[in-house]
Amino acid sequence: MKSNEASLLVIVSFILAIFMVYFEVVQLQNSSFSDPIIKKDLLIIFFILILLIYSALIKSFSKAFVLMYPVLFELNRTLISLAQLLKLPPILKTLNIYIVDVIAIILFFILFDLKKVAAVFRFKPVYYYNIFIVIGILSVFWAMNPNAAIAYIPTIILIPVCYYVFLMLFQYNEKNIFYLSIGLFFSAMLSIIFVWPSYFGIQWFNFLLSRDSDVTGSTANSVRAGGILARAIMALLLASLIPYLYNFGIHYFKRYRRYVHMIGMLLILTLVLTLNRMHFFATCLGICLILFSAIKQHVVKAYIGVITVGAVLFLGVVVYVVSLNGNDVENTIDRDTWEGRMQQYNAAFQNFEYSAGLGIGMNNFLVSPISVALLGSALGVDNGAFESGNTVHDDYLRVLAEYGVAGLIFYVLFFISTIKQRVNNPKIKPLVYGAKINIIVVGIVGLSSPALNHDLALIIIGMYLAIIKYYQDNNSAEKFLEITEKYC
């Protein structure tokens, strides 16, 4: 094991030891093993312990981490309730810090190096996003509820935090880019065992729900998939992974391309079962762009007849599977949510006008008196468009309302600068292209969904940015290609 990785292993072992002492001395004295808090703590202990054991066996902490960390996306748990800590209004009761967030932030401080941070944060997309963060933090001074803005800081910083963490892990060993992609693949495949049973009302995996919630089970004849996992959070996770993984497969697993296509269709069908329309549209658009690029490079052959027949058959399977849960496909596509969305959009614009373009403050839409007056009571019981956590279903309007014109400018510049990033090595261009496309897919999802509001999407975007930056600084991809050439 390299000396820097060995040092990392020692530090993480020390943290585990402290956590276990705290768990034994404090937590077990105040709670029983049936308490949800104990279960969350045990999950962290179990994860770190397995990570350390596996690191020692393969003699690489970084490889073990990039492989195992994405699996936690499916097993995520609330660790800190910010609503209780900062005494936030009931409408913000879902504002939490999750286990995956804490692990990433801790690793950021472990790997922190002022010179390296200053150097890698000059990367244009991260530079623009950091200015966006600064605007959000400054809005604390004029926010309608400063605590609501402060509570959002641990979430909004996840993109630069994870970008830095994974870039450092890639610099330890370039092969970690390959292993991270495999870890993301395992995370995507795990969604199958959650979404499909949940969609048909089978509750086998409720104990592994990715988020803590009081709502379980499925609703018969519902236009939404049953259960918690087969909903927006899972849809966002899949939309954040599928185009990148599909692109990775067709370019670097050429020998097994037929299986890549099959798994890709299975994952898209799983996404369909979440019945989130924009996520499906954005994912399909991303895959179309990836296929167009692959056909142009003669990586994939364009058999128009095969593509057409395959698309028709796939749509037939989609219609059949969706209808099995009692859903009417027409109502699923055109379900009555537009009125609530338009109310949200109007409220966002009214908040923007009231703030004279400055924004009402980061994460303040749900606590704004204007939103309360237009959408419902502060408890969120009068209007479905104003439920707890149900912020504006458009990231760009939300940014405009909360961060003002300046915030929106730098938020859009973040996506534009991401698209403009280039690499010179032709063998690695497809990998970077896939990362860029999937970041844009998340941006498109944000047109009708609060993607910015979810930590998993921000963490994954940080990972993709780290891949792009790594290959901007390193024209050679020797170690990455050393692995992938076995499958080409």
Short mmCIF file of C-alpha atoms in Angstrom, two decimals:
data_model
loop_
_atom_site.label_atom_id
_atom_site.label_comp_id
_atom_site.label_asym_id
_atom_site.label_seq_id
_atom_site.Cartn_x
_atom_site.Cartn_y
_atom_site.Cartn_z
CA MET A 1 0.00 0.00 0.00
CA LYS A 2 1.32 3.48 -0.87
CA SER A 3 2.38 5.65 2.07
CA ASN A 4 -0.32 8.30 1.43
CA GLU A 5 -3.03 5.62 1.30
CA ALA A 6 -1.62 3.96 4.42
CA SER A 7 -1.83 7.31 6.22
CA LEU A 8 -5.43 7.66 5.09
CA LEU A 9 -6.17 4.18 6.39
CA VAL A 10 -4.70 5.06 9.81
CA ILE A 11 -6.73 8.29 10.04
CA VAL A 12 -9.99 6.57 9.12
CA SER A 13 -9.23 3.77 11.61
CA PHE A 14 -8.72 6.41 14.31
CA ILE A 15 -12.07 8.02 13.44
CA LEU A 16 -13.77 4.62 13.63
CA ALA A 17 -12.24 4.01 17.06
CA ILE A 18 -13.53 7.38 18.35
CA PHE A 19 -16.96 6.72 16.87
CA MET A 20 -17.19 3.26 18.42
CA VAL A 21 -16.19 4.60 21.86
CA TYR A 22 -18.85 7.31 21.55
CA PHE A 23 -21.36 4.70 20.39
CA GLU A 24 -20.65 2.41 23.33
CA VAL A 25 -20.36 5.03 26.06
CA VAL A 26 -22.99 7.58 25.07
CA GLN A 27 -25.46 6.22 22.53
CA LEU A 28 -26.10 2.78 24.02
CA GLN A 29 -26.69 4.30 27.44
CA ASN A 30 -29.46 6.50 26.07
CA SER A 31 -31.00 4.25 23.41
CA SER A 32 -31.79 0.62 22.68
CA PHE A 33 -30.81 -1.36 19.59
CA SER A 34 -34.32 -0.89 18.19
CA ASP A 35 -33.89 2.89 18.15
CA PRO A 36 -33.47 4.37 14.62
CA ILE A 37 -30.50 6.43 15.85
CA ILE A 38 -28.64 3.25 16.84
CA LYS A 39 -29.42 1.68 13.46
CA LYS A 40 -27.93 4.71 11.68
CA ASP A 41 -24.82 4.58 13.84
CA LEU A 42 -24.46 0.86 13.25
CA LEU A 43 -24.71 1.44 9.50
CA ILE A 44 -21.78 3.88 9.66
CA ILE A 45 -19.72 1.54 11.86
CA PHE A 46 -20.45 -1.40 9.57
CA PHE A 47 -19.55 0.59 6.46
CA ILE A 48 -16.24 1.91 7.85
CA LEU A 49 -15.30 -1.51 9.27
CA ILE A 50 -15.91 -3.30 5.95
CA LEU A 51 -14.11 -0.48 4.15
CA LEU A 52 -11.04 -0.87 6.36
CA ILE A 53 -11.00 -4.67 6.08
CA TYR A 54 -11.39 -4.56 2.30
CA SER A 55 -8.73 -1.81 2.05
CA ALA A 56 -6.27 -3.98 3.94
CA LEU A 57 -7.03 -7.01 1.76
CA ILE A 58 -6.57 -5.21 -1.56
CA LYS A 59 -3.88 -2.86 -0.15
CA SER A 60 -5.65 0.27 -1.37
CA PHE A 61 -7.93 2.49 0.68
CA SER A 62 -8.90 4.68 -2.27
CA LYS A 63 -9.93 1.74 -4.48
CA ALA A 64 -12.05 0.28 -1.67
CA PHE A 65 -13.71 3.64 -1.05
CA VAL A 66 -14.62 4.49 -4.65
CA LEU A 67 -16.07 1.00 -5.09
CA MET A 68 -18.12 0.97 -1.89
CA TYR A 69 -19.21 4.59 -1.41
CA PRO A 70 -21.78 4.67 -4.27
CA VAL A 71 -23.59 1.67 -2.73
CA LEU A 72 -24.45 3.92 0.22
CA PHE A 73 -26.63 5.99 -2.13
CA GLU A 74 -29.20 3.21 -1.81
CA LEU A 75 -28.76 2.84 1.96
CA ASN A 76 -28.65 6.50 2.89
CA ARG A 77 -29.95 7.64 6.27
CA THR A 78 -30.56 10.92 8.06
CA LEU A 79 -27.72 11.52 10.50
CA ILE A 80 -28.48 15.08 11.66
CA SER A 81 -31.89 16.73 11.65
CA LEU A 82 -31.20 20.38 10.85
CA ALA A 83 -34.83 21.28 11.49
CA GLN A 84 -34.40 20.37 15.16
CA LEU A 85 -30.85 21.67 15.47
CA LEU A 86 -31.63 25.14 14.11
CA LYS A 87 -35.28 25.26 15.25
CA LEU A 88 -36.61 25.68 11.74
CA PRO A 89 -40.31 26.04 10.86
CA PRO A 90 -42.27 22.76 10.42
CA ILE A 91 -42.36 23.24 6.64
CA LEU A 92 -38.58 22.56 6.61
CA LYS A 93 -38.78 19.39 8.68
CA THR A 94 -37.25 17.31 5.86
CA LEU A 95 -34.02 19.33 5.86
CA ASN A 96 -31.31 16.94 7.04
CA ILE A 97 -27.67 15.99 6.73
CA TYR A 98 -27.34 12.41 5.49
CA ILE A 99 -24.69 9.77 6.05
CA VAL A 100 -23.24 10.10 2.53
CA ASP A 101 -22.90 13.87 3.06
CA VAL A 102 -21.06 13.48 6.37
CA ILE A 103 -18.63 10.90 4.95
CA ALA A 104 -17.78 13.15 1.98
CA ILE A 105 -17.30 16.24 4.16
CA ILE A 106 -15.10 14.38 6.68
CA LEU A 107 -12.96 13.00 3.86
CA PHE A 108 -12.65 16.53 2.44
CA PHE A 109 -11.09 17.74 5.69
CA ILE A 110 -8.84 14.69 5.91
CA LEU A 111 -7.53 15.30 2.38
CA PHE A 112 -7.52 19.10 2.68
CA ASP A 113 -4.47 20.89 1.33
CA LEU A 114 -4.74 24.66 0.90
CA LYS A 115 -2.45 24.83 -2.14
CA LYS A 116 -4.24 21.97 -3.90
CA VAL A 117 -7.67 23.40 -3.15
CA ALA A 118 -6.64 26.81 -4.49
CA ALA A 119 -5.28 25.19 -7.66
CA VAL A 120 -8.11 22.78 -8.49
CA PHE A 121 -10.89 25.27 -7.61
CA ARG A 122 -9.75 27.42 -10.55
CA PHE A 123 -11.47 24.87 -12.81
CA LYS A 124 -14.11 27.00 -14.58
CA PRO A 125 -17.30 25.04 -13.72
CA VAL A 126 -16.27 24.74 -10.06
CA TYR A 127 -15.16 28.40 -10.01
CA TYR A 128 -18.60 29.55 -11.21
CA TYR A 129 -20.40 27.19 -8.85
CA ASN A 130 -18.34 28.44 -5.90
CA ILE A 131 -19.35 32.02 -6.71
CA PHE A 132 -22.94 30.76 -6.76
CA ILE A 133 -22.35 29.28 -3.28
CA VAL A 134 -20.90 32.58 -2.03
CA ILE A 135 -23.98 34.44 -3.29
CA GLY A 136 -26.16 31.95 -1.43
CA ILE A 137 -24.18 32.31 1.80
CA LEU A 138 -24.19 36.11 1.55
CA SER A 139 -27.98 36.00 1.21
CA VAL A 140 -28.05 35.00 4.91
CA PHE A 141 -27.72 38.72 5.67
CA TRP A 142 -30.97 39.64 3.89
CA ALA A 143 -32.82 36.31 4.00
CA MET A 144 -36.35 36.24 5.38
CA ASN A 145 -35.25 33.37 7.63
CA PRO A 146 -31.43 33.31 8.09
CA ASN A 147 -31.53 29.88 9.78
CA ALA A 148 -33.17 28.36 6.69
CA ALA A 149 -30.28 29.68 4.56
CA ILE A 150 -27.63 28.48 7.02
CA ALA A 151 -29.23 25.01 7.14
CA TYR A 152 -28.77 24.62 3.38
CA ILE A 153 -24.99 25.21 3.41
CA PRO A 154 -24.07 21.52 4.06
CA THR A 155 -26.05 20.56 0.94
CA ILE A 156 -24.99 23.28 -1.48
CA ILE A 157 -21.26 22.71 -0.83
CA LEU A 158 -21.41 19.04 -1.84
CA ILE A 159 -20.43 19.63 -5.49
CA PRO A 160 -17.03 21.28 -4.75
CA VAL A 161 -16.45 19.02 -1.72
CA CYS A 162 -16.95 15.81 -3.71
CA TYR A 163 -15.13 17.22 -6.73
CA TYR A 164 -12.05 17.80 -4.56
CA VAL A 165 -12.28 14.48 -2.67
CA PHE A 166 -12.57 12.32 -5.78
CA LEU A 167 -9.97 14.30 -7.72
CA MET A 168 -7.51 13.60 -4.88
CA LEU A 169 -8.46 9.89 -4.94
CA PHE A 170 -7.90 9.80 -8.72
CA GLN A 171 -4.48 11.37 -8.22
CA TYR A 172 -3.63 8.58 -5.78
CA ASN A 173 -4.37 6.10 -8.55
CA GLU A 174 -5.87 6.76 -11.98
CA LYS A 175 -7.46 3.29 -11.93
CA ASN A 176 -9.87 4.64 -9.32
CA ILE A 177 -11.83 6.26 -12.16
CA PHE A 178 -12.60 2.80 -13.49
CA TYR A 179 -13.47 1.44 -10.04
CA LEU A 180 -15.72 4.42 -9.30
CA SER A 181 -17.64 3.70 -12.51
CA ILE A 182 -18.09 0.09 -11.38
CA GLY A 183 -19.29 1.33 -7.98
CA LEU A 184 -21.83 3.60 -9.69
CA PHE A 185 -22.95 0.61 -11.77
CA PHE A 186 -23.58 -1.45 -8.61
CA SER A 187 -25.60 1.45 -7.18
CA ALA A 188 -27.74 1.63 -10.32
CA MET A 189 -28.32 -2.13 -10.34
CA LEU A 190 -29.37 -2.07 -6.67
CA SER A 191 -32.22 0.22 -7.65
CA ILE A 192 -33.82 -2.71 -9.49
CA ILE A 193 -34.42 -4.70 -6.29
CA PHE A 194 -35.97 -1.61 -4.68
CA VAL A 195 -38.11 -0.16 -7.47
CA TRP A 196 -39.65 -3.28 -9.03
CA PRO A 197 -41.01 -4.94 -5.85
CA SER A 198 -42.10 -1.54 -4.51
CA TYR A 199 -43.93 -0.77 -7.76
CA PHE A 200 -46.03 -3.91 -7.40
CA GLY A 201 -46.68 -3.40 -3.69
CA ILE A 202 -44.14 -5.95 -2.41
CA GLN A 203 -42.43 -4.60 0.70
CA TRP A 204 -39.48 -6.98 0.97
CA PHE A 205 -36.88 -4.23 1.18
CA ASN A 206 -38.60 -1.59 3.33
CA PHE A 207 -35.94 -1.96 6.01
CA LEU A 208 -33.39 -0.68 3.48
CA LEU A 209 -35.31 2.45 2.45
CA SER A 210 -32.87 5.08 1.23
CA ARG A 211 -34.53 7.86 3.21
CA ASP A 212 -36.18 7.93 6.59
CA SER A 213 -39.90 8.44 6.18
CA ASP A 214 -43.22 7.88 7.87
CA VAL A 215 -44.78 6.85 4.58
CA THR A 216 -44.48 3.24 3.42
CA GLY A 217 -46.34 0.84 1.25
CA SER A 218 -48.04 1.25 -2.11
CA THR A 219 -51.32 2.69 -3.18
CA ALA A 220 -53.54 0.64 -5.46
CA ASN A 221 -54.44 2.21 -8.80
CA SER A 222 -52.07 5.08 -8.13
CA VAL A 223 -50.46 6.92 -11.03
CA ARG A 224 -47.33 7.02 -8.92
CA ALA A 225 -45.27 3.93 -8.25
CA GLY A 226 -45.78 2.45 -4.82
CA GLY A 227 -43.34 2.91 -2.01
CA ILE A 228 -40.78 5.56 -1.19
CA LEU A 229 -37.87 4.35 -3.27
CA ALA A 230 -39.82 4.21 -6.52
CA ARG A 231 -40.27 7.96 -6.48
CA ALA A 232 -38.46 11.19 -7.28
CA ILE A 233 -35.27 10.53 -5.29
CA MET A 234 -34.72 7.17 -6.98
CA ALA A 235 -35.64 8.66 -10.36
CA LEU A 236 -33.08 11.43 -9.87
CA LEU A 237 -30.42 8.91 -8.86
CA LEU A 238 -31.08 6.80 -11.97
CA ALA A 239 -31.16 9.87 -14.25
CA SER A 240 -27.81 10.89 -12.72
CA LEU A 241 -26.26 7.50 -13.56
CA ILE A 242 -27.80 5.86 -16.63
CA PRO A 243 -26.40 8.01 -19.50
CA TYR A 244 -22.88 8.02 -18.01
CA LEU A 245 -22.91 4.26 -17.38
CA TYR A 246 -24.34 3.48 -20.82
CA ASN A 247 -21.68 5.65 -22.46
CA PHE A 248 -18.99 3.99 -20.32
CA GLY A 249 -20.23 0.55 -21.38
CA ILE A 250 -20.43 1.04 -25.14
CA HIS A 251 -16.98 2.65 -25.33
CA TYR A 252 -14.97 0.63 -22.82
CA PHE A 253 -16.77 -2.73 -22.73
CA LYS A 254 -17.01 -3.30 -26.48
CA ARG A 255 -16.76 -7.08 -26.16
CA TYR A 256 -19.90 -7.16 -24.04
CA ARG A 257 -21.86 -4.45 -25.86
CA ARG A 258 -25.00 -6.57 -26.28
CA TYR A 259 -25.15 -6.92 -22.49
CA VAL A 260 -24.55 -3.18 -22.11
CA HIS A 261 -27.60 -2.51 -24.31
CA MET A 262 -29.71 -5.01 -22.36
CA ILE A 263 -28.72 -3.62 -18.96
CA GLY A 264 -29.25 -0.08 -20.26
CA MET A 265 -32.82 -0.91 -21.31
CA LEU A 266 -33.48 -2.62 -17.98
CA LEU A 267 -32.30 0.45 -16.06
CA ILE A 268 -34.38 2.77 -18.25
CA LEU A 269 -37.42 0.57 -17.66
CA THR A 270 -36.70 0.79 -13.93
CA LEU A 271 -36.63 4.57 -14.30
CA VAL A 272 -39.96 4.40 -16.14
CA LEU A 273 -41.51 2.63 -13.12
CA THR A 274 -40.80 5.68 -10.96
CA LEU A 275 -43.27 7.49 -13.27
CA ASN A 276 -41.24 10.70 -13.26
CA ARG A 277 -41.66 12.14 -16.73
CA MET A 278 -38.89 14.75 -16.96
CA HIS A 279 -36.31 12.32 -15.54
CA PHE A 280 -37.22 9.82 -18.27
CA PHE A 281 -37.18 12.47 -21.00
CA ALA A 282 -33.83 13.93 -19.90
CA THR A 283 -32.25 10.47 -19.60
CA CYS A 284 -33.45 9.45 -23.08
CA LEU A 285 -32.18 12.74 -24.52
CA GLY A 286 -28.79 12.10 -22.90
CA ILE A 287 -28.64 8.58 -24.33
CA CYS A 288 -29.62 9.87 -27.79
CA LEU A 289 -26.74 12.36 -27.67
CA ILE A 290 -24.37 9.61 -26.56
CA LEU A 291 -25.57 7.25 -29.32
CA PHE A 292 -25.31 10.01 -31.93
CA SER A 293 -21.71 10.65 -30.91
CA ALA A 294 -20.92 6.91 -30.87
CA ILE A 295 -22.44 6.39 -34.33
CA LYS A 296 -20.51 9.40 -35.63
CA GLN A 297 -17.27 7.85 -34.31
CA HIS A 298 -18.23 4.43 -35.80
CA VAL A 299 -18.28 2.90 -32.33
CA VAL A 300 -21.91 1.81 -32.77
CA LYS A 301 -23.41 0.92 -36.15
CA ALA A 302 -26.62 2.69 -37.10
CA TYR A 303 -29.10 0.04 -38.22
CA ILE A 304 -32.20 2.21 -38.62
CA GLY A 305 -34.54 -0.75 -38.93
CA VAL A 306 -33.20 -2.47 -35.82
CA ILE A 307 -33.33 0.80 -33.84
CA THR A 308 -36.93 1.47 -34.94
CA VAL A 309 -38.17 -2.05 -34.18
CA GLY A 310 -36.32 -2.06 -30.87
CA ALA A 311 -37.81 1.31 -29.88
CA VAL A 312 -41.35 0.13 -30.72
CA LEU A 313 -40.91 -3.12 -28.78
CA PHE A 314 -39.44 -1.27 -25.81
CA LEU A 315 -42.34 1.21 -25.74
CA GLY A 316 -44.74 -1.74 -25.87
CA VAL A 317 -43.02 -3.28 -22.84
CA VAL A 318 -43.18 0.11 -21.05
CA VAL A 319 -46.93 0.43 -21.66
CA TYR A 320 -47.56 -3.14 -20.52
CA VAL A 321 -45.46 -2.93 -17.35
CA VAL A 322 -46.85 0.49 -16.34
CA SER A 323 -50.41 -0.78 -16.73
CA LEU A 324 -49.71 -3.81 -14.50
CA ASN A 325 -49.90 -1.55 -11.42
CA GLY A 326 -53.37 -0.35 -12.39
CA ASN A 327 -52.04 2.81 -14.01
CA ASP A 328 -53.58 4.31 -17.10
CA VAL A 329 -50.67 5.28 -19.36
CA GLU A 330 -52.44 8.38 -20.67
CA ASN A 331 -53.15 9.61 -17.14
CA THR A 332 -49.60 8.78 -16.08
CA ILE A 333 -48.22 11.02 -18.81
CA ASP A 334 -50.80 13.76 -18.38
CA ARG A 335 -51.55 13.52 -14.68
CA ASP A 336 -53.00 16.57 -13.03
CA THR A 337 -49.99 18.25 -11.43
CA TRP A 338 -49.76 21.29 -13.66
CA GLU A 339 -52.02 23.50 -11.57
CA GLY A 340 -49.85 23.03 -8.47
CA ARG A 341 -46.68 23.61 -10.50
CA MET A 342 -48.02 26.85 -11.97
CA GLN A 343 -48.89 28.02 -8.46
CA GLN A 344 -45.29 27.32 -7.41
CA TYR A 345 -43.88 29.14 -10.43
CA ASN A 346 -46.09 32.17 -9.80
CA ALA A 347 -45.06 32.24 -6.14
CA ALA A 348 -41.37 32.01 -7.12
CA PHE A 349 -41.71 34.94 -9.50
CA GLN A 350 -43.62 36.97 -6.89
CA ASN A 351 -40.80 36.34 -4.41
CA PHE A 352 -38.26 37.45 -7.02
CA GLU A 353 -40.15 40.66 -7.71
CA TYR A 354 -40.50 41.39 -4.00
CA SER A 355 -36.71 41.00 -3.51
CA ALA A 356 -35.99 43.50 -6.32
CA GLY A 357 -33.75 40.94 -8.03
CA LEU A 358 -31.58 40.15 -4.98
CA GLY A 359 -33.46 36.99 -4.03
CA ILE A 360 -35.28 36.27 -0.79
CA GLY A 361 -32.41 34.16 0.60
CA MET A 362 -31.05 30.68 -0.03
CA ASN A 363 -33.56 27.95 0.86
CA ASN A 364 -36.18 30.55 1.85
CA PHE A 365 -38.96 29.82 -0.64
CA LEU A 366 -40.92 27.59 1.75
CA VAL A 367 -40.64 30.02 4.67
CA SER A 368 -41.39 33.18 2.71
CA PRO A 369 -44.63 34.92 3.80
CA ILE A 370 -45.33 35.49 0.09
CA SER A 371 -45.21 31.73 -0.58
CA VAL A 372 -47.36 31.07 2.49
CA ALA A 373 -49.95 33.63 1.34
CA LEU A 374 -50.08 32.27 -2.23
CA LEU A 375 -49.77 28.53 -1.62
CA GLY A 376 -51.18 27.59 1.77
CA SER A 377 -50.60 27.38 5.48
CA ALA A 378 -47.15 27.23 7.06
CA LEU A 379 -47.86 23.59 7.98
CA GLY A 380 -48.38 22.68 4.34
CA VAL A 381 -51.81 21.09 4.81
CA ASP A 382 -53.88 23.28 2.50
CA ASN A 383 -52.13 22.85 -0.82
CA GLY A 384 -50.21 19.91 -2.29
CA ALA A 385 -47.87 22.41 -3.98
CA PHE A 386 -46.74 23.55 -0.54
CA GLU A 387 -45.98 20.31 1.27
CA SER A 388 -42.90 19.97 3.43
CA GLY A 389 -39.85 19.70 1.20
CA ASN A 390 -41.93 20.36 -1.91
CA THR A 391 -40.00 23.40 -3.05
CA VAL A 392 -40.24 24.98 -6.53
CA HIS A 393 -40.30 22.25 -9.20
CA ASP A 394 -37.89 24.24 -11.36
CA ASP A 395 -34.32 24.79 -10.19
CA TYR A 396 -33.87 27.86 -12.35
CA LEU A 397 -36.96 29.62 -11.01
CA ARG A 398 -36.01 28.60 -7.50
CA VAL A 399 -32.51 30.04 -7.95
CA LEU A 400 -33.99 33.24 -9.37
CA ALA A 401 -36.36 33.58 -6.41
CA GLU A 402 -33.84 32.69 -3.69
CA TYR A 403 -30.44 33.78 -5.08
CA GLY A 404 -31.58 36.57 -7.41
CA VAL A 405 -30.32 37.51 -10.85
CA ALA A 406 -26.63 37.19 -9.89
CA GLY A 407 -27.19 33.68 -8.53
CA LEU A 408 -29.01 32.55 -11.68
CA ILE A 409 -26.25 33.94 -13.92
CA PHE A 410 -23.51 31.93 -12.19
CA TYR A 411 -25.72 28.84 -11.91
CA VAL A 412 -26.27 28.87 -15.70
CA LEU A 413 -22.58 29.66 -16.30
CA PHE A 414 -21.74 26.51 -14.34
CA PHE A 415 -23.59 24.34 -16.88
CA ILE A 416 -22.35 26.29 -19.90
CA SER A 417 -18.72 26.06 -18.79
CA THR A 418 -19.16 22.33 -18.16
CA ILE A 419 -20.28 21.81 -21.77
CA LYS A 420 -17.24 23.73 -23.04
CA GLN A 421 -14.63 21.57 -21.32
CA ARG A 422 -12.36 19.67 -23.71
CA VAL A 423 -9.67 16.97 -23.54
CA ASN A 424 -7.03 16.12 -26.14
CA ASN A 425 -6.66 12.35 -25.80
CA PRO A 426 -9.09 10.73 -28.32
CA LYS A 427 -9.21 7.51 -26.29
CA ILE A 428 -10.47 9.32 -23.20
CA LYS A 429 -12.78 11.84 -24.89
CA PRO A 430 -15.79 9.47 -24.69
CA LEU A 431 -15.42 9.15 -20.90
CA VAL A 432 -15.32 12.92 -20.43
CA TYR A 433 -18.16 13.38 -22.91
CA GLY A 434 -20.34 10.96 -20.92
CA ALA A 435 -19.60 12.83 -17.68
CA LYS A 436 -20.51 16.16 -19.30
CA ILE A 437 -23.71 14.80 -20.84
CA ASN A 438 -24.91 13.42 -17.51
CA ILE A 439 -24.30 16.74 -15.75
CA ILE A 440 -26.44 18.39 -18.43
CA VAL A 441 -29.09 15.68 -17.96
CA VAL A 442 -29.34 16.66 -14.27
CA GLY A 443 -29.62 20.29 -15.39
CA ILE A 444 -32.52 19.37 -17.70
CA VAL A 445 -34.23 17.42 -14.91
CA GLY A 446 -34.01 20.65 -12.92
CA LEU A 447 -36.42 22.30 -15.36
CA SER A 448 -39.34 20.53 -13.69
CA SER A 449 -37.89 19.03 -10.52
CA PRO A 450 -35.84 20.36 -7.57
CA ALA A 451 -32.66 18.44 -8.49
CA LEU A 452 -30.56 21.05 -6.69
CA ASN A 453 -32.39 20.10 -3.51
CA HIS A 454 -31.00 16.54 -3.38
CA ASP A 455 -27.57 15.63 -2.07
CA LEU A 456 -27.12 12.52 -4.25
CA ALA A 457 -27.31 14.47 -7.51
CA LEU A 458 -24.82 17.06 -6.23
CA ILE A 459 -22.39 14.36 -5.04
CA ILE A 460 -22.50 12.57 -8.40
CA ILE A 461 -22.01 15.84 -10.30
CA GLY A 462 -18.90 16.42 -8.15
CA MET A 463 -17.61 12.98 -9.19
CA TYR A 464 -18.14 13.72 -12.88
CA LEU A 465 -16.39 17.10 -12.58
CA ALA A 466 -13.41 15.33 -10.97
CA ILE A 467 -13.17 12.98 -13.99
CA ILE A 468 -13.32 15.90 -16.43
CA LYS A 469 -10.69 17.90 -14.54
CA TYR A 470 -8.35 14.93 -14.11
CA TYR A 471 -8.13 14.36 -17.86
CA GLN A 472 -7.78 18.03 -18.60
CA ASP A 473 -4.59 18.00 -16.56
CA ASN A 474 -3.40 14.56 -17.73
CA ASN A 475 -3.32 13.85 -21.46
CA SER A 476 -2.21 10.30 -20.78
CA ALA A 477 -4.81 7.76 -19.65
CA GLU A 478 -2.40 4.85 -19.45
CA LYS A 479 -3.63 3.20 -16.23
CA PHE A 480 -7.32 3.64 -17.01
CA LEU A 481 -6.90 2.18 -20.50
CA GLU A 482 -4.74 -0.62 -19.09
CA ILE A 483 -7.86 -1.97 -17.38
CA THR A 484 -10.49 -1.18 -20.02
CA GLU A 485 -8.51 -2.64 -22.94
CA LYS A 486 -9.16 -6.07 -21.42
CA TYR A 487 -12.85 -5.61 -22.24
CA CYS A 488 -12.52 -3.99 -25.67
#
